[in-house]
mmCIF file of C-alpha atoms in Angstrom:
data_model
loop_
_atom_site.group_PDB
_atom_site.id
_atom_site.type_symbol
_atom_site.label_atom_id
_atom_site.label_comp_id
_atom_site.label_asym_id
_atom_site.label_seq_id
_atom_site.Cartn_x
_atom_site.Cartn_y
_atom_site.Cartn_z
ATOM 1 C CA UNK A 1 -14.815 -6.512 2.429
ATOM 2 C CA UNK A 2 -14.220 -8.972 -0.358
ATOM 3 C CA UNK A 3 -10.555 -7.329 -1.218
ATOM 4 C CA UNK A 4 -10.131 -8.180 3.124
ATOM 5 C CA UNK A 5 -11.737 -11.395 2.731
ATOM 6 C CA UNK A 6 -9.163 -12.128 -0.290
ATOM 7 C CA UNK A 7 -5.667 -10.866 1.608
ATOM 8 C CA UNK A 8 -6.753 -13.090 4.515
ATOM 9 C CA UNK A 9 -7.349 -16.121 2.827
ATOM 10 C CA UNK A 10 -3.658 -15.658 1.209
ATOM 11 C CA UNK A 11 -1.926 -15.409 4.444
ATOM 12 C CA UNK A 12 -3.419 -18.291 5.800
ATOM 13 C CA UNK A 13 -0.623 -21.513 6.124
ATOM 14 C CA UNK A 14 2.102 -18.163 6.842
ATOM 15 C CA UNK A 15 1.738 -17.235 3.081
ATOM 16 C CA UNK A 16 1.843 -13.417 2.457
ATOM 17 C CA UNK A 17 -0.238 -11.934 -0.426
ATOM 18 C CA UNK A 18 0.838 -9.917 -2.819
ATOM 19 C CA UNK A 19 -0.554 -7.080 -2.674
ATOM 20 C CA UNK A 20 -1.280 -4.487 0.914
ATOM 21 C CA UNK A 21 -3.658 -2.047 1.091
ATOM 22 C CA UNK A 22 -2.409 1.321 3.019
ATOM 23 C CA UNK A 23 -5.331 2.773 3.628
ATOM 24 C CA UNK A 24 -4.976 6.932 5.059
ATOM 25 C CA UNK A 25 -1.393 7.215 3.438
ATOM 26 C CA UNK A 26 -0.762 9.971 0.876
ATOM 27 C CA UNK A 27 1.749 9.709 -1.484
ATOM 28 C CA UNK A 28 4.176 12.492 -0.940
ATOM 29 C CA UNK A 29 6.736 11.638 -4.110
ATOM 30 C CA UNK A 30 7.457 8.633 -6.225
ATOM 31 C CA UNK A 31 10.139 7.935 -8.442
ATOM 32 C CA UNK A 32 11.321 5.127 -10.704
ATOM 33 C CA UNK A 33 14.549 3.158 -9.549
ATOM 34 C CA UNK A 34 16.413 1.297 -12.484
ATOM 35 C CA UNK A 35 13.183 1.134 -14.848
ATOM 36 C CA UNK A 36 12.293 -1.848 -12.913
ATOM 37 C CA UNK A 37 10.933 -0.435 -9.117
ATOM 38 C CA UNK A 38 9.071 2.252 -8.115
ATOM 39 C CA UNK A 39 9.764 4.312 -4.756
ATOM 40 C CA UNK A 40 6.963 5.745 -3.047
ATOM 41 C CA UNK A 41 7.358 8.585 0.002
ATOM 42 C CA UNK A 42 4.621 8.435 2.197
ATOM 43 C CA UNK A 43 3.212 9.983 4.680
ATOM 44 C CA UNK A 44 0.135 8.535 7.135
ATOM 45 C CA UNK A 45 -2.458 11.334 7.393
ATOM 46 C CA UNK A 46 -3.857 10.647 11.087
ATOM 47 C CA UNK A 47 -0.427 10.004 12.868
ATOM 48 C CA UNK A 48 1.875 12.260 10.793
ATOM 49 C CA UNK A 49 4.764 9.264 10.169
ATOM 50 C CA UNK A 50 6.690 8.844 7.395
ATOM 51 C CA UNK A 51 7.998 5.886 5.477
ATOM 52 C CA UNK A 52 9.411 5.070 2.491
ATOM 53 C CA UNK A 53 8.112 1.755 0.017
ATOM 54 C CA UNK A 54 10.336 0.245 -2.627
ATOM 55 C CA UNK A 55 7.806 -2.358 -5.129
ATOM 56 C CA UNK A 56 7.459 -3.625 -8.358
ATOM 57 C CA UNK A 57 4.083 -1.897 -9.411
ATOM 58 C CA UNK A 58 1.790 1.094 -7.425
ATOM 59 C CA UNK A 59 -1.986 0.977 -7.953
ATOM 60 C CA UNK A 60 -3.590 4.228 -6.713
ATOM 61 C CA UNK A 61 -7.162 4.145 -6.098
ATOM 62 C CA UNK A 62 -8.559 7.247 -4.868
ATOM 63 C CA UNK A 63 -12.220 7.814 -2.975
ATOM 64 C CA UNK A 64 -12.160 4.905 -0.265
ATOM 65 C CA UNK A 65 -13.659 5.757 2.797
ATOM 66 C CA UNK A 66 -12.484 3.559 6.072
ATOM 67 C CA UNK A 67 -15.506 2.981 8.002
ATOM 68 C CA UNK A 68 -15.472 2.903 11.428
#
């Protein structure tokens, strides 16, 4: 809740934070662009739609559970 609480409180005044969680997304491929981006392929495991993400840095954090 505190990670929430924190991506909230940076979008408040029409900010945007840096960092978005993407919770129920599996990676399907990454690759490095130009040694400076990484591409991600992704796929959302309830609804079955892919999309593609071009960023800086990926931080992977396996094991989180979304509650209902």
């Amino acid at each position: 809740a505190a990670i929430h609480d924190e991506l909230y409180r940076r979008t408040l005044h029409g900010g945007w934070p840096d960092a978005t969680l993407t919770p129920g997304v599996h990676v399907r491929t990454a690759g490095r662009l130009a040694n400076t981006r990484v591409e991600l392929h992704l796929e959302h495991t309830q609804q079955g739609t892919r999309s593609r993400l071009t960023t800086d840095a990926v931080i992977l954090a396996t094991g989180y559970r979304e509650r209902p």
